[in-house]
Coordinates of C-alpha atoms in Angstrom, one line a residue:
Chain A
G1 CA 123.4 256.5 -26.1
A2 CA 123.5 255.4 -29.7
G3 CA 120.3 255.5 -31.7
V4 CA 119.1 253.1 -34.3
S5 CA 121.6 252.7 -37.1
Q6 CA 121.1 251.4 -40.6
T7 CA 123.6 250.3 -43.2
P8 CA 124.3 251.0 -45.9
S9 CA 122.8 254.5 -46.1
N10 CA 122.5 254.2 -49.9
K11 CA 122.4 251.1 -52.1
V12 CA 122.2 251.1 -55.8
T13 CA 121.7 247.7 -57.5
E14 CA 120.5 246.3 -60.8
K15 CA 117.2 244.7 -61.4
G16 CA 117.3 241.0 -60.5
K17 CA 120.0 241.3 -57.9
Y18 CA 119.8 240.3 -54.2
V19 CA 120.3 242.9 -51.5
E20 CA 120.6 242.9 -47.7
L21 CA 119.8 245.9 -45.5
R22 CA 121.0 245.9 -41.9
C23 CA 119.5 247.5 -38.8
D24 CA 121.1 247.9 -35.4
P25 CA 118.4 248.8 -32.9
I26 CA 118.8 250.7 -29.6
S27 CA 120.3 248.4 -27.0
G28 CA 117.7 246.8 -24.9
H29 CA 114.8 247.4 -27.2
T30 CA 112.9 244.1 -27.7
A31 CA 110.7 245.3 -30.6
L32 CA 112.0 246.0 -34.0
Y33 CA 110.1 247.2 -37.1
W34 CA 110.8 247.6 -40.8
Y35 CA 108.9 250.2 -42.9
R36 CA 109.2 251.2 -46.5
Q37 CA 108.7 254.8 -47.7
S38 CA 108.2 255.8 -51.3
L39 CA 108.6 259.4 -52.5
G40 CA 105.8 261.6 -51.2
Q41 CA 104.2 258.9 -49.1
G42 CA 104.2 258.0 -45.5
P43 CA 106.1 255.0 -44.2
E44 CA 104.4 251.7 -44.9
F45 CA 104.7 248.8 -42.4
L46 CA 106.6 245.7 -43.5
I47 CA 107.4 243.5 -40.5
Y48 CA 107.6 243.6 -36.8
F49 CA 109.8 241.5 -34.5
Q50 CA 109.3 240.8 -30.8
G51 CA 112.6 239.3 -29.7
T52 CA 113.8 236.9 -32.4
G53 CA 110.4 236.0 -33.8
A54 CA 108.4 237.9 -36.4
A55 CA 105.2 238.8 -34.6
D56 CA 103.6 240.4 -37.6
D57 CA 104.8 240.1 -41.2
S58 CA 101.6 241.1 -42.9
G59 CA 103.2 244.1 -44.6
L60 CA 105.8 242.1 -46.6
P61 CA 104.6 242.6 -50.2
N62 CA 105.6 239.2 -51.6
D63 CA 107.9 236.3 -51.0
R64 CA 110.9 238.1 -52.4
F65 CA 111.1 240.0 -49.1
F66 CA 112.3 238.3 -46.0
A67 CA 113.7 239.5 -42.7
V68 CA 115.6 237.9 -39.8
R69 CA 116.6 238.8 -36.3
P70 CA 118.4 235.7 -35.1
E71 CA 119.7 236.9 -31.8
G72 CA 117.0 239.4 -30.9
S73 CA 119.1 242.4 -31.7
V74 CA 120.4 243.2 -35.2
S75 CA 118.0 242.6 -38.0
T76 CA 118.6 242.1 -41.8
L77 CA 116.0 242.7 -44.4
K78 CA 116.6 240.6 -47.5
I79 CA 115.2 241.3 -51.0
Q80 CA 115.6 238.7 -53.7
R81 CA 115.3 239.4 -57.5
T82 CA 115.0 243.1 -57.0
E83 CA 112.6 245.0 -59.2
R84 CA 112.5 248.7 -60.0
G85 CA 109.4 249.1 -57.9
D86 CA 111.4 248.1 -54.8
S87 CA 113.2 251.5 -55.0
A88 CA 112.4 253.3 -51.8
V89 CA 113.8 254.4 -48.4
Y90 CA 113.7 251.4 -46.0
L91 CA 113.3 252.5 -42.4
C92 CA 114.0 250.5 -39.3
A93 CA 112.6 251.4 -35.9
S94 CA 112.9 249.9 -32.4
S95 CA 111.1 250.3 -29.1
W96 CA 110.4 248.7 -25.8
A97 CA 107.5 246.4 -26.1
G98 CA 104.2 248.1 -25.6
A99 CA 105.8 251.6 -25.4
G100 CA 104.0 253.1 -28.3
E101 CA 106.8 255.5 -29.3
Q102 CA 109.2 254.1 -31.9
F103 CA 112.7 255.3 -32.5
F104 CA 113.7 255.4 -36.2
G105 CA 117.0 255.0 -37.9
P106 CA 118.1 257.3 -40.8
G107 CA 117.0 254.8 -43.4
T108 CA 118.6 253.0 -46.4
R109 CA 117.8 254.5 -49.8
L110 CA 117.5 251.6 -52.2
T111 CA 117.7 252.3 -55.9
V112 CA 117.0 249.5 -58.4
L113 CA 118.2 250.4 -61.9
Chain B
S1 CA 97.5 250.5 -46.7
Q2 CA 97.5 254.0 -45.1
Q3 CA 95.0 254.8 -42.4
G4 CA 95.7 258.4 -41.6
E5 CA 95.1 261.3 -43.9
E6 CA 96.8 264.6 -43.1
D7 CA 95.4 267.9 -44.1
P8 CA 96.7 270.1 -45.7
Q9 CA 99.2 268.3 -47.8
A10 CA 101.4 271.4 -47.8
L11 CA 101.5 274.5 -45.6
S12 CA 103.7 277.6 -46.0
I13 CA 103.8 280.2 -43.2
Q14 CA 106.0 282.9 -41.9
E15 CA 108.2 282.6 -38.8
G16 CA 106.4 283.4 -35.6
E17 CA 103.0 282.2 -37.0
N18 CA 101.1 279.2 -35.8
A19 CA 100.8 276.0 -37.9
T20 CA 97.9 273.7 -37.6
M21 CA 97.8 270.2 -39.2
N22 CA 94.9 267.8 -39.1
C23 CA 94.8 264.0 -39.3
S24 CA 91.8 261.7 -39.9
Y25 CA 91.9 257.9 -39.4
K26 CA 89.5 255.1 -40.0
T27 CA 89.6 252.4 -37.4
S28 CA 89.5 252.4 -33.6
I29 CA 92.9 253.1 -32.0
N30 CA 94.8 252.8 -28.7
N31 CA 96.9 255.8 -29.3
L32 CA 97.8 258.3 -32.0
Q33 CA 101.3 259.7 -32.5
W34 CA 102.9 262.6 -34.4
Y35 CA 106.3 262.3 -36.0
R36 CA 108.5 264.8 -37.9
Q37 CA 110.7 264.0 -40.8
N38 CA 113.5 266.1 -42.3
S39 CA 114.9 265.6 -45.7
G40 CA 113.0 262.3 -46.4
R41 CA 115.0 260.2 -43.9
G42 CA 114.6 259.2 -40.3
L43 CA 111.5 260.1 -38.3
V44 CA 111.5 261.8 -34.9
H45 CA 108.7 261.1 -32.4
L46 CA 107.0 264.3 -31.3
I47 CA 104.1 263.3 -29.1
L48 CA 101.7 260.5 -28.2
I49 CA 98.1 260.9 -27.2
R50 CA 96.1 258.0 -25.9
S51 CA 92.5 257.3 -26.9
N52 CA 91.2 258.3 -23.5
E53 CA 92.9 261.7 -23.7
R54 CA 91.5 264.8 -25.5
E55 CA 94.4 267.2 -25.4
K56 CA 98.1 267.1 -24.7
H57 CA 100.9 269.7 -24.7
S58 CA 104.7 269.4 -25.1
G59 CA 106.6 272.7 -25.4
R60 CA 105.3 274.5 -28.4
L61 CA 103.2 271.6 -29.5
R62 CA 99.6 271.0 -28.8
V63 CA 97.7 267.9 -29.9
T64 CA 94.0 267.2 -29.7
L65 CA 92.2 264.0 -30.3
D66 CA 88.5 263.5 -31.1
T67 CA 87.8 259.8 -31.2
S68 CA 84.1 260.4 -32.1
K69 CA 85.3 262.1 -35.3
K70 CA 88.4 259.9 -35.7
S71 CA 90.5 263.0 -36.0
S72 CA 93.5 264.7 -34.5
S73 CA 95.2 268.1 -34.9
L74 CA 98.7 269.2 -34.3
L75 CA 99.4 272.9 -33.5
I76 CA 102.9 274.3 -33.5
T77 CA 102.9 277.7 -31.9
A78 CA 105.4 280.5 -32.7
S79 CA 106.9 278.6 -35.6
R80 CA 110.6 278.7 -36.4
A81 CA 112.5 278.1 -39.7
A82 CA 113.9 274.9 -38.0
D83 CA 110.3 273.6 -37.9
T84 CA 110.4 273.1 -41.6
A85 CA 109.8 269.4 -42.2
S86 CA 107.1 266.9 -43.0
Y87 CA 104.8 265.9 -40.3
F88 CA 103.0 262.5 -40.0
C89 CA 100.3 261.2 -37.8
A90 CA 100.5 257.5 -37.0
T91 CA 98.0 255.2 -35.4
D92 CA 98.1 251.7 -34.0
E93 CA 95.2 249.3 -34.7
G94 CA 93.4 249.4 -31.4
G95 CA 91.7 246.2 -30.3
R96 CA 93.6 243.9 -32.5
G97 CA 96.3 243.1 -29.9
G98 CA 99.7 241.6 -30.5
S99 CA 100.9 243.9 -33.3
E100 CA 102.4 247.2 -32.5
K101 CA 102.8 248.3 -36.1
L102 CA 102.1 251.9 -36.9
V103 CA 99.9 253.0 -39.8
F104 CA 101.0 256.4 -41.2
G105 CA 99.3 259.0 -43.2
K106 CA 100.8 260.8 -46.2
G107 CA 102.0 263.7 -44.2
T108 CA 101.9 267.5 -44.3
K109 CA 104.9 269.3 -45.7
L110 CA 105.4 272.4 -43.6
T111 CA 107.6 275.3 -44.8
V112 CA 108.4 278.1 -42.3
N113 CA 109.8 281.1 -44.1
P114 CA 112.3 283.3 -42.2

């Protein structure tokens, strides 16, 4: 079966622009996670969805970041007024609730010029 | 914030040798996982060990967990060039309930030379 997919694989934008990053989880997975990974660091948690609702958004760095999962499947991470410090690889993962193991997508590399 | 700290940060060995990576964490956990990452992109789950387990094996992988020391080790035996990757430990936040987020360390970059 298909794994987690993320689009686009690369996104280059200018400072101040708005971007949307998309994640298609594995079919049937109720839990979906967004992480951000800077160069030389481990992934850092951003937000976790259980179904359609955000169960934990404690990792979102500020109100420029927002994520939705309206039908409990595909999720979109939205970043307003991008800053150079937002440049990173954004990783999405999905899992069955309570499973422990998370399945990661290939990531979207965001570069803010 | 990052809870886990892997040690060493980088490790270079010859094919056929064993590689050992260590991870320390700070808070109580329900389980600890190890992931592998190639080329800075998607992570692949390797193994999960629960807080009431002390050792677990999967193929050439052996993981130990010492909850009294808040530490874990990953041993890869008979390494291959294809094992070259970054390895991360990840923990949940045991006892807090409701959130299944993972907290990752900075990783160990393993290079296996042919």
